[in-house]
XYZ file of C-alpha atoms in Angstrom:
638
model
C -1.832 -1.982 -47.420
C -4.230 0.423 -45.729
C -3.244 3.420 -43.682
C -2.384 2.792 -40.048
C -5.052 4.141 -37.713
C -3.696 5.307 -34.370
C -5.138 3.444 -31.455
C -7.676 5.318 -29.355
C -7.349 5.519 -25.587
C -10.384 5.817 -23.333
C -9.978 6.588 -19.617
C -12.504 5.079 -17.190
C -12.789 6.235 -13.583
C -14.472 4.189 -10.861
C -14.185 2.622 -7.447
C -14.015 -1.163 -7.232
C -16.666 -1.885 -4.625
C -19.251 -2.468 -7.348
C -16.824 -4.850 -9.023
C -19.337 -7.205 -10.634
C -21.446 -4.540 -12.327
C -18.298 -2.597 -13.249
C -16.871 -5.652 -14.990
C -20.191 -6.130 -16.813
C -20.109 -2.506 -17.950
C -16.490 -2.786 -19.127
C -17.296 -6.022 -20.962
C -20.048 -4.150 -22.819
C -17.626 -1.356 -23.717
C -15.149 -3.883 -25.086
C -17.903 -5.417 -27.190
C -18.608 -1.986 -28.664
C -14.918 -1.541 -29.501
C -14.530 -4.937 -31.197
C -14.132 -3.503 -34.706
C -12.123 -0.471 -33.578
C -8.601 -0.151 -32.173
C -9.173 1.028 -28.594
C -7.395 0.528 -25.288
C -9.318 1.125 -22.067
C -7.362 2.602 -19.149
C -9.279 1.961 -15.921
C -8.244 4.104 -12.947
C -9.572 2.121 -10.012
C -9.574 2.620 -6.240
C -11.440 1.456 -3.146
C -12.514 4.357 -0.893
C -15.590 4.080 1.326
C -17.803 6.848 2.634
C -16.773 6.161 6.220
C -13.039 6.356 5.452
C -11.040 9.267 6.792
C -10.362 12.197 4.478
C -6.723 11.099 4.268
C -7.578 7.559 3.127
C -10.031 8.846 0.530
C -7.390 11.216 -0.797
C -4.810 8.431 -0.931
C -7.193 6.169 -2.869
C -8.568 8.719 -5.323
C -5.114 10.180 -5.963
C -4.925 7.605 -8.786
C -7.411 9.779 -10.690
C -4.718 12.476 -10.941
C -2.311 10.144 -12.747
C -3.486 10.440 -16.383
C -2.857 13.501 -18.516
C -6.257 13.608 -20.189
C -4.800 15.516 -23.139
C -3.313 12.147 -24.137
C -6.754 10.463 -24.210
C -9.535 10.477 -26.780
C -12.362 10.313 -24.274
C -13.343 9.453 -20.717
C -16.090 7.567 -18.892
C -17.055 8.054 -15.258
C -18.786 4.986 -13.829
C -21.132 6.757 -11.448
C -22.627 3.572 -10.013
C -19.243 3.024 -8.404
C -17.935 6.567 -8.062
C -20.350 8.651 -6.025
C -18.089 11.414 -4.730
C -19.484 14.654 -6.225
C -16.288 16.653 -5.755
C -14.218 14.078 -7.641
C -16.827 13.798 -10.390
C -16.939 17.565 -10.918
C -13.144 17.707 -10.991
C -12.901 14.924 -13.580
C -15.514 16.560 -15.806
C -13.654 19.879 -15.611
C -10.381 18.166 -16.516
C -12.025 16.507 -19.524
C -13.449 19.856 -20.577
C -10.009 21.459 -20.266
C -8.487 18.620 -22.339
C -11.287 19.066 -24.896
C -12.294 15.406 -24.856
C -15.822 13.978 -24.534
C -16.813 12.514 -21.177
C -19.662 10.105 -20.553
C -21.218 10.005 -17.103
C -22.828 6.676 -16.254
C -25.592 6.557 -13.672
C -26.205 10.284 -13.201
C -26.623 13.377 -15.315
C -24.038 16.140 -14.969
C -23.498 19.418 -16.736
C -20.843 19.053 -19.408
C -21.083 15.255 -19.710
C -22.937 12.864 -21.965
C -25.218 10.541 -20.026
C -25.708 6.799 -20.099
C -27.991 5.147 -17.586
C -30.556 2.534 -16.736
C -34.250 3.197 -16.325
C -34.357 2.529 -12.611
C -37.566 4.475 -12.338
C -39.781 2.258 -14.512
C -38.137 -0.918 -13.183
C -38.852 0.246 -9.629
C -42.470 0.953 -10.553
C -42.658 -2.637 -11.868
C -41.169 -3.863 -8.579
C -43.783 -1.959 -6.560
C -46.621 -3.279 -8.742
C -45.364 -6.827 -8.305
C -45.063 -6.490 -4.520
C -48.486 -4.927 -4.225
C -50.517 -6.913 -6.754
C -48.959 -10.353 -6.272
C -47.999 -10.236 -2.590
C -50.334 -7.623 -1.112
C -47.460 -5.588 0.306
C -48.513 -2.439 2.134
C -45.858 -1.233 4.554
C -42.365 -0.678 3.023
C -39.012 0.377 4.485
C -36.406 1.572 1.985
C -32.755 0.987 2.913
C -31.134 3.649 0.735
C -27.541 4.384 -0.279
C -26.664 8.042 0.180
C -28.703 11.215 -0.268
C -26.153 12.307 -2.909
C -26.691 9.209 -5.049
C -29.011 10.041 -7.928
C -29.610 6.327 -8.549
C -30.689 5.705 -4.973
C -32.805 8.858 -4.823
C -34.499 8.041 -8.127
C -35.504 4.616 -6.800
C -36.973 6.196 -3.663
C -38.857 8.691 -5.839
C -40.309 5.882 -7.932
C -41.578 4.137 -4.780
C -43.092 7.384 -3.497
C -44.692 8.231 -6.845
C -46.226 4.775 -7.177
C -47.633 4.817 -3.646
C -48.922 8.354 -4.049
C -50.704 7.381 -7.258
C -52.297 4.516 -5.332
C -53.306 6.890 -2.544
C -51.004 5.048 -0.121
C -48.173 7.527 0.514
C -47.968 6.524 4.170
C -47.082 2.945 3.187
C -43.480 4.075 2.772
C -42.875 3.900 6.499
C -39.217 4.914 6.533
C -36.167 5.685 4.409
C -32.892 4.821 6.140
C -29.565 5.827 4.591
C -26.813 3.197 4.872
C -23.985 4.995 3.035
C -23.868 1.781 0.970
C -22.367 -0.100 3.937
C -23.626 -3.571 4.851
C -22.603 -2.989 8.457
C -25.027 -0.062 8.593
C -27.876 -2.451 7.689
C -26.851 -4.805 10.496
C -26.743 -1.943 13.011
C -30.083 -0.574 11.865
C -31.888 -3.909 12.158
C -30.263 -4.637 15.523
C -31.718 -1.426 16.908
C -35.014 -1.795 15.003
C -35.706 -5.241 16.425
C -34.402 -4.484 19.927
C -36.989 -1.703 20.120
C -39.717 -4.244 19.393
C -40.825 -2.505 16.222
C -43.124 -4.325 13.837
C -41.563 -5.617 10.640
C -42.752 -4.064 7.381
C -44.191 -6.212 4.621
C -41.066 -5.579 2.531
C -37.592 -4.098 2.702
C -36.462 -2.513 -0.552
C -32.676 -2.177 -0.533
C -30.665 0.138 -2.783
C -28.439 -2.709 -4.001
C -28.163 -6.483 -3.730
C -25.353 -6.323 -1.173
C -27.571 -4.421 1.246
C -30.414 -6.852 0.472
C -28.309 -9.917 1.282
C -27.111 -8.324 4.527
C -30.740 -7.551 5.371
C -31.627 -11.243 4.966
C -28.658 -12.333 7.084
C -29.417 -9.881 9.898
C -33.081 -10.854 9.973
C -32.118 -14.530 10.115
C -29.716 -13.815 12.991
C -32.703 -12.531 14.949
C -34.947 -15.490 14.129
C -36.856 -14.082 11.146
C -37.161 -15.821 7.793
C -37.166 -14.244 4.340
C -39.616 -14.517 2.563
C -41.964 -16.112 5.163
C -41.827 -13.214 7.625
C -40.894 -10.327 5.359
C -40.007 -9.808 1.681
C -36.704 -8.305 0.534
C -35.772 -6.779 -2.832
C -32.558 -5.281 -4.193
C -30.902 -3.834 -7.287
C -28.150 -4.906 -9.702
C -29.021 -8.619 -10.097
C -25.543 -9.710 -9.026
C -24.323 -13.250 -9.637
C -23.781 -13.795 -5.919
C -27.288 -12.536 -5.128
C -28.712 -15.063 -7.608
C -27.119 -18.004 -5.786
C -27.755 -16.511 -2.348
C -30.366 -18.241 -0.184
C -32.910 -16.825 -0.669
C -32.106 -15.649 -4.207
C -32.670 -11.888 -4.189
C -35.559 -10.380 -6.137
C -33.708 -7.634 -7.957
C -33.681 -5.024 -10.691
C -31.323 -5.969 -13.494
C -29.879 -2.687 -14.743
C -28.373 -4.489 -17.752
C -24.873 -3.145 -17.201
C -23.379 -5.077 -20.117
C -25.908 -3.454 -22.452
C -25.232 -0.124 -20.790
C -21.492 -0.498 -21.310
C -21.961 -1.404 -24.959
C -24.205 1.624 -25.412
C -21.576 3.798 -23.719
C -18.906 2.477 -26.085
C -21.118 3.118 -29.117
C -21.932 6.611 -27.859
C -18.225 7.368 -27.387
C -17.315 6.178 -30.892
C -20.215 8.087 -32.443
C -19.217 11.215 -30.540
C -15.587 10.921 -31.629
C -16.691 10.509 -35.241
C -19.226 13.352 -34.801
C -22.085 11.094 -35.856
C -24.301 12.054 -32.946
C -25.112 14.948 -30.708
C -27.317 12.931 -28.363
C -26.555 13.733 -24.773
C -28.236 10.754 -23.119
C -28.953 7.079 -23.654
C -31.315 5.193 -21.358
C -31.193 1.391 -21.112
C -34.445 -0.205 -19.861
C -34.047 -1.945 -16.498
C -35.879 -5.176 -15.652
C -37.326 -6.258 -12.330
C -36.740 -9.978 -11.867
C -38.706 -11.618 -9.024
C -36.949 -14.235 -6.929
C -36.940 -16.348 -3.787
C -36.694 -13.349 -1.461
C -40.117 -12.113 -2.591
C -41.574 -15.633 -2.450
C -41.463 -16.099 -6.223
C -39.558 -19.318 -6.772
C -41.038 -19.988 -10.204
C -39.251 -17.100 -11.953
C -35.765 -18.622 -11.771
C -33.980 -21.909 -11.342
C -31.880 -20.706 -8.416
C -30.933 -24.237 -7.372
C -29.372 -24.871 -10.752
C -27.316 -21.694 -10.427
C -26.199 -22.813 -6.975
C -25.171 -26.237 -8.271
C -23.153 -24.623 -11.030
C -21.480 -22.433 -8.457
C -20.740 -25.500 -6.364
C -18.910 -27.088 -9.291
C -16.647 -24.048 -9.428
C -16.026 -24.045 -5.684
C -13.070 -26.437 -5.727
C -11.280 -24.478 -8.448
C -11.900 -21.201 -6.656
C -10.752 -22.647 -3.354
C -7.516 -23.937 -4.870
C -6.968 -20.650 -6.654
C -7.612 -18.658 -3.488
C -5.242 -20.860 -1.485
C -2.484 -20.348 -4.047
C -3.171 -16.613 -4.167
C -2.956 -16.273 -0.385
C 0.289 -18.243 -0.419
C 1.649 -15.837 -3.026
C 0.758 -12.843 -0.860
C 2.384 -14.541 2.120
C 5.534 -15.048 0.032
C 5.579 -11.344 -0.810
C 5.043 -10.523 2.850
C 7.885 -12.723 4.114
C 10.218 -11.668 1.291
C 9.729 -7.949 1.833
C 9.785 -8.001 5.627
C 13.005 -10.038 5.728
C 14.917 -7.351 3.817
C 17.370 -5.165 5.729
C 17.723 -2.408 3.114
C 15.633 -0.790 0.405
C 18.086 -2.037 -2.223
C 17.700 -5.618 -1.001
C 13.906 -5.163 -1.036
C 13.947 -4.135 -4.719
C 16.213 -7.022 -5.726
C 14.396 -9.753 -3.811
C 10.855 -8.663 -4.704
C 11.838 -8.380 -8.364
C 13.311 -11.892 -8.221
C 10.159 -13.258 -6.591
C 7.871 -11.743 -9.231
C 10.181 -12.771 -12.070
C 10.108 -16.393 -10.909
C 6.382 -16.482 -10.170
C 3.907 -14.030 -11.699
C 1.071 -16.397 -12.595
C -1.498 -14.209 -10.845
C -0.039 -10.949 -12.081
C 0.381 -12.085 -15.684
C 2.960 -11.263 -18.352
C 1.903 -7.608 -18.404
C 2.220 -6.300 -14.872
C 3.966 -3.290 -13.384
C 4.801 -2.101 -9.873
C 6.089 1.466 -9.595
C 7.014 3.294 -6.392
C 7.656 6.914 -5.537
C 11.397 7.693 -5.217
C 10.629 9.307 -1.876
C 9.346 5.949 -0.567
C 12.856 4.511 -0.393
C 14.513 7.795 0.560
C 12.097 8.393 3.453
C 13.255 5.152 5.075
C 16.690 6.654 5.642
C 15.718 10.290 6.181
C 12.691 11.073 8.344
C 12.643 14.637 6.995
C 11.709 13.450 3.506
C 7.937 13.613 3.037
C 5.930 11.500 0.603
C 3.686 13.141 -1.967
C 0.049 13.574 -1.077
C -1.251 14.895 -4.388
C -0.332 13.472 -7.766
C 2.758 11.406 -8.571
C 6.388 12.300 -9.159
C 7.626 12.871 -12.690
C 9.776 9.743 -12.458
C 8.950 6.634 -10.425
C 11.152 3.731 -9.346
C 10.568 0.500 -11.258
C 10.217 -2.347 -8.781
C 8.937 -4.843 -11.348
C 7.773 -4.318 -14.920
C 6.989 -6.620 -17.820
C 4.868 -5.874 -20.876
C 3.994 -8.878 -23.032
C 6.577 -10.805 -21.019
C 9.369 -8.357 -21.885
C 11.087 -6.831 -18.860
C 11.518 -3.074 -18.661
C 15.236 -2.622 -18.069
C 15.437 0.943 -16.762
C 15.363 1.675 -13.044
C 13.001 4.632 -13.393
C 10.018 5.489 -15.571
C 8.298 8.731 -16.549
C 4.867 8.521 -14.925
C 3.198 10.659 -17.618
C 3.704 7.759 -20.052
C 1.618 5.559 -17.695
C 2.722 2.077 -18.856
C 6.403 1.041 -19.084
C 7.214 -0.672 -22.372
C 3.809 0.193 -23.866
C 3.563 -0.659 -27.566
C 0.459 -0.235 -29.686
C -0.587 -3.548 -31.221
C -3.562 -4.949 -33.110
C -5.349 -6.165 -29.976
C -7.536 -4.116 -27.690
C -6.428 -4.143 -24.054
C -7.746 -3.212 -20.646
C -5.141 -1.579 -18.376
C -6.069 -1.208 -14.703
C -4.235 1.357 -12.557
C -4.495 0.956 -8.769
C -2.930 3.210 -6.103
C -0.588 2.049 -3.367
C -0.639 4.374 -0.376
C -0.784 4.775 3.383
C -3.496 7.254 4.338
C -2.842 10.253 2.058
C 0.827 9.427 1.414
C 1.362 8.088 -2.104
C 3.651 5.055 -2.351
C 3.111 4.442 -6.072
C 0.755 2.404 -8.242
C 0.162 -0.999 -9.832
C -0.833 -1.807 -13.408
C -2.616 -5.012 -14.399
C -3.632 -5.818 -17.974
C -6.557 -7.772 -19.454
C -7.771 -8.864 -16.045
C -11.556 -8.571 -16.187
C -12.084 -11.554 -13.890
C -9.753 -9.958 -11.342
C -11.812 -6.764 -11.428
C -14.980 -8.803 -10.824
C -13.742 -11.048 -7.999
C -12.039 -8.395 -5.832
C -8.618 -9.948 -6.506
C -7.228 -6.493 -7.262
C -8.582 -5.004 -4.058
C -7.046 -7.813 -1.983
C -3.715 -7.509 -3.787
C -3.671 -3.721 -3.384
C -4.632 -3.628 0.282
C -2.276 -6.452 1.264
C 0.665 -4.991 -0.669
C 0.084 -1.524 0.799
C 0.080 -3.051 4.284
C 3.277 -5.003 3.553
C 5.063 -1.918 2.217
C 3.887 0.177 5.141
C 5.125 -2.412 7.646
C 8.446 -2.687 5.789
C 8.955 1.085 5.600
C 8.132 1.754 9.230
C 9.960 -1.324 10.513
C 13.123 -0.512 8.599
C 12.917 3.170 9.564
C 12.456 2.231 13.218
C 15.299 -0.264 13.007
C 17.584 2.384 11.533
C 16.556 4.876 14.215
C 17.290 2.300 16.886
C 20.650 1.491 15.320
C 21.527 5.180 15.152
C 20.471 5.654 18.750
C 22.539 2.640 19.797
C 25.457 3.937 17.754
C 25.118 7.356 19.403
C 24.942 5.706 22.814
C 28.114 3.718 22.027
C 30.014 6.693 20.613
C 32.192 9.108 22.598
C 30.810 12.574 21.747
C 34.183 14.338 22.083
C 36.537 12.097 20.103
C 33.909 10.221 18.022
C 35.477 6.843 18.816
C 33.702 4.030 20.667
C 32.918 4.620 24.317
C 32.956 2.556 27.510
C 29.565 0.934 26.738
C 30.857 -0.255 23.377
C 33.986 -1.645 24.987
C 31.928 -3.523 27.589
C 30.121 -5.257 24.697
C 33.464 -6.026 23.032
C 34.731 -7.544 26.262
C 31.677 -9.810 26.457
C 32.100 -10.935 22.858
C 35.785 -11.722 23.361
C 35.087 -13.555 26.613
C 32.397 -15.665 24.943
C 34.837 -16.612 22.166
C 37.542 -17.435 24.731
C 35.114 -19.646 26.656
C 34.084 -21.429 23.456
C 37.672 -21.949 22.363
C 37.045 -20.122 19.085
C 38.750 -16.831 19.867
C 41.075 -15.519 17.113
C 44.475 -14.015 17.864
C 44.249 -10.575 19.418
C 46.035 -8.173 21.728
C 44.898 -5.342 23.916
C 46.625 -1.968 23.856
C 46.064 0.370 26.816
C 46.711 4.118 26.417
C 46.878 6.880 28.992
C 47.158 10.476 27.769
C 49.794 12.282 29.798
C 49.521 15.792 31.252
C 45.766 16.203 30.779
C 45.187 17.514 34.332
C 48.059 19.962 33.917
C 46.550 21.338 30.701
C 43.022 21.509 32.134
C 44.212 23.336 35.255
C 46.508 25.730 33.401
C 44.722 26.383 30.106
C 41.112 25.353 30.669
C 39.015 22.373 29.655
C 38.494 23.575 26.055
C 42.237 23.340 25.466
C 42.260 20.021 27.295
C 39.490 18.707 25.047
C 41.437 19.701 21.932
C 44.480 17.921 23.369
C 42.438 14.716 23.870
C 41.138 14.913 20.298
C 44.711 15.249 18.928
C 45.896 12.337 21.053
C 42.972 10.121 19.970
C 43.580 10.984 16.325
C 47.197 9.900 16.661
C 46.208 6.542 18.218
C 43.648 5.914 15.449
C 46.073 6.874 12.685
C 48.701 4.421 13.947
C 46.420 1.513 14.850
C 44.194 2.149 11.848
C 42.903 -1.433 11.479
C 41.699 -1.783 15.066
C 38.696 -0.439 16.958
C 39.632 2.257 19.484
C 37.605 2.991 22.625
C 37.684 5.876 25.083
C 37.050 4.181 28.424
C 37.818 7.074 30.784
C 38.734 10.744 30.869
C 42.279 10.244 29.567
C 42.211 6.488 28.970
C 41.880 4.698 25.640
C 42.043 1.054 24.618
C 42.451 -0.669 21.243
C 41.782 -4.319 20.389
C 44.454 -5.361 17.904
C 43.900 -8.043 15.291
C 45.048 -8.849 11.770
C 47.897 -6.625 10.520
C 47.824 -4.494 13.646
C 48.302 -7.646 15.759
C 51.128 -8.932 13.579
C 52.895 -5.549 13.644
C 52.085 -4.498 17.203
C 55.717 -3.809 18.211
C 56.417 -1.840 15.027
C 53.272 0.220 15.493
C 54.091 0.912 19.125
C 57.520 2.218 18.083
C 55.888 4.357 15.393
C 53.511 5.843 17.970
C 56.412 6.764 20.216
C 58.333 8.471 17.401
C 55.303 10.615 16.529
C 54.837 11.882 20.090
C 56.308 14.899 21.843
C 58.780 14.312 24.669
C 56.993 14.070 28.005
C 57.043 17.118 30.270
C 55.185 18.050 33.430
C 55.775 21.819 33.378
C 54.293 24.745 31.505
C 54.466 26.067 28.913
C 54.056 22.909 26.852
C 55.522 22.631 23.344
C 53.220 23.501 20.433
C 50.910 20.591 19.453
C 52.129 18.652 22.455
C 51.073 14.967 22.521
C 52.309 12.453 25.057
C 50.728 9.034 25.496
C 51.756 6.094 27.654
C 51.017 2.702 26.072
C 51.150 -0.959 27.020
C 50.263 -4.006 24.924
C 49.387 -7.554 26.070
C 48.723 -10.533 23.786
C 46.027 -13.129 24.412
C 47.660 -16.409 25.476
C 45.347 -19.400 24.861
C 45.505 -21.885 27.708
C 46.922 -19.235 30.040
C 44.375 -16.417 29.963
C 41.016 -17.592 31.289
C 39.299 -14.241 31.136
C 39.658 -10.915 29.387
C 40.691 -9.192 32.603
C 43.931 -11.228 32.671
C 45.027 -9.639 29.386
C 43.818 -6.171 30.369
C 45.793 -6.387 33.626
C 49.049 -7.180 31.781
C 48.397 -4.401 29.257
C 47.640 -1.949 32.078
C 50.831 -2.921 33.919
C 52.862 -2.471 30.722
C 51.276 0.928 30.170
C 52.140 2.169 33.682
C 55.674 0.875 33.269
C 55.900 2.874 30.018
C 54.536 5.982 31.796
C 57.189 5.660 34.527
C 59.915 5.333 31.894
C 58.664 8.478 30.099
C 58.658 10.473 33.322
C 62.165 9.294 34.261
C 63.480 10.582 30.905
C 61.923 14.029 31.229
């Protein structure tokens, strides 16, 4: 038997907006690792350029999760991650961990480079537009000025036109920040100003190109009859779009395979090459009036055959998310939330799979009950709460997990796996993270983004709703509590009266009695010794009532008046308890000085008589009369 070779771990960092090309790239990497034992850990998030700083921080916080000292290498997918500060930070962390890092899509100091030859492919695009279609005037709808890919494509257009002596044919470069909505806004303004259409729009990716076609159509213009449109990435959806987008195929699967080979060669010290360039290919299509280059209708028919399956799958998926929503939002406590959500996922995890993990910050649950507890905004806690966790169908049985170990129940095996880590957060407050395994199709079809965003919204609604409910309950409790004696107050007793009256009216009222109490000598003490001494006297008297009638709610309904609603053992033993109260009191007196720890309370008890008492006031009146009779008797004995 040969020696066991420890499995390698490669970290990949990207956003998920370029999901299709990312999945192609990852597929290529997996192909490169076929004969080696390698697990890919993808740290994935969904920030946009227009998001607030807090949202961006909350999304990209997932990049802080891995300890890169535990990895063999790292890849930054620059076509998806175009935030220079994050890229520089990741490269520095890799350097500190002494592991190789490959930067896809852009060259950076300290990183190996893997990319596509956008430049030559763009030159081919320009030649095609000029020589076949006679294009002169061009508008370039770019990504961002910081994107090397986008800027390189613009440079190629400029260089080609300059070589042709037609530099002015590039009429405008408009930056969209990679947002389709920005294309719609731009064309709305462009056309409302009555500006003349160019011969062609070149868009920095296929998504922008498709939005360009839609916006033009909304204003009565047809692509390609009125204007040509080209894009980049050669996405599946752009191939079945009408019109199918003329696009540059950057060959991301080949690029990913080359990245995997470069990583393995670097780890084995077989190469010192710092860059690998994959040739891109411009592929004409319907949107540049070249229908003969592809069979777009066949692709659309094939997509149509898959539509029913996708529709059924999407319907089931949405139902699953609705189940999570209703389950979580019906919970009254954090503990119930954990139990019920775990049960739901245990019984049905078809979408999540047999290797799926949901981990939350301990402060998430604690912050529900204590508004002073703040959630983390950078990094993750050393230990996270396990909400649900199975690896290869085996449940993780502990309630908490050390986040540095990344995957609960992780065991190296003879298969290569893709683990995807996704943050759960609200703005910059970290709630926790999710882990999916071997889910390439879910990366490609935005399933993960939908799951993440919907779950984050559900958890946020649950947290704030439960916190607000608890605040309201505490406020109501404070409003119903006597601040001096800490027993129920008049408002609480009014509610108790209503409840008892409703039960009496319905004929479902249980046996009960009402005990009325009047604390003797309070005015004498207040006038002679001050209200502070009087308050202490009331507290002692209330404590005595509560200690005797310990199974009944006690209410302070006036300055020196208390009432108790007796039921159960207190009801059955009312006479005994009344006698006990009297033996524990001091003899009544109406002169100073009073005995030490003086307590004197008049009490009267009346029992509910079904068929006789029609309302609660009937019982209260008898109890009040009995109490005043008792007070008179106490005074006569003094």
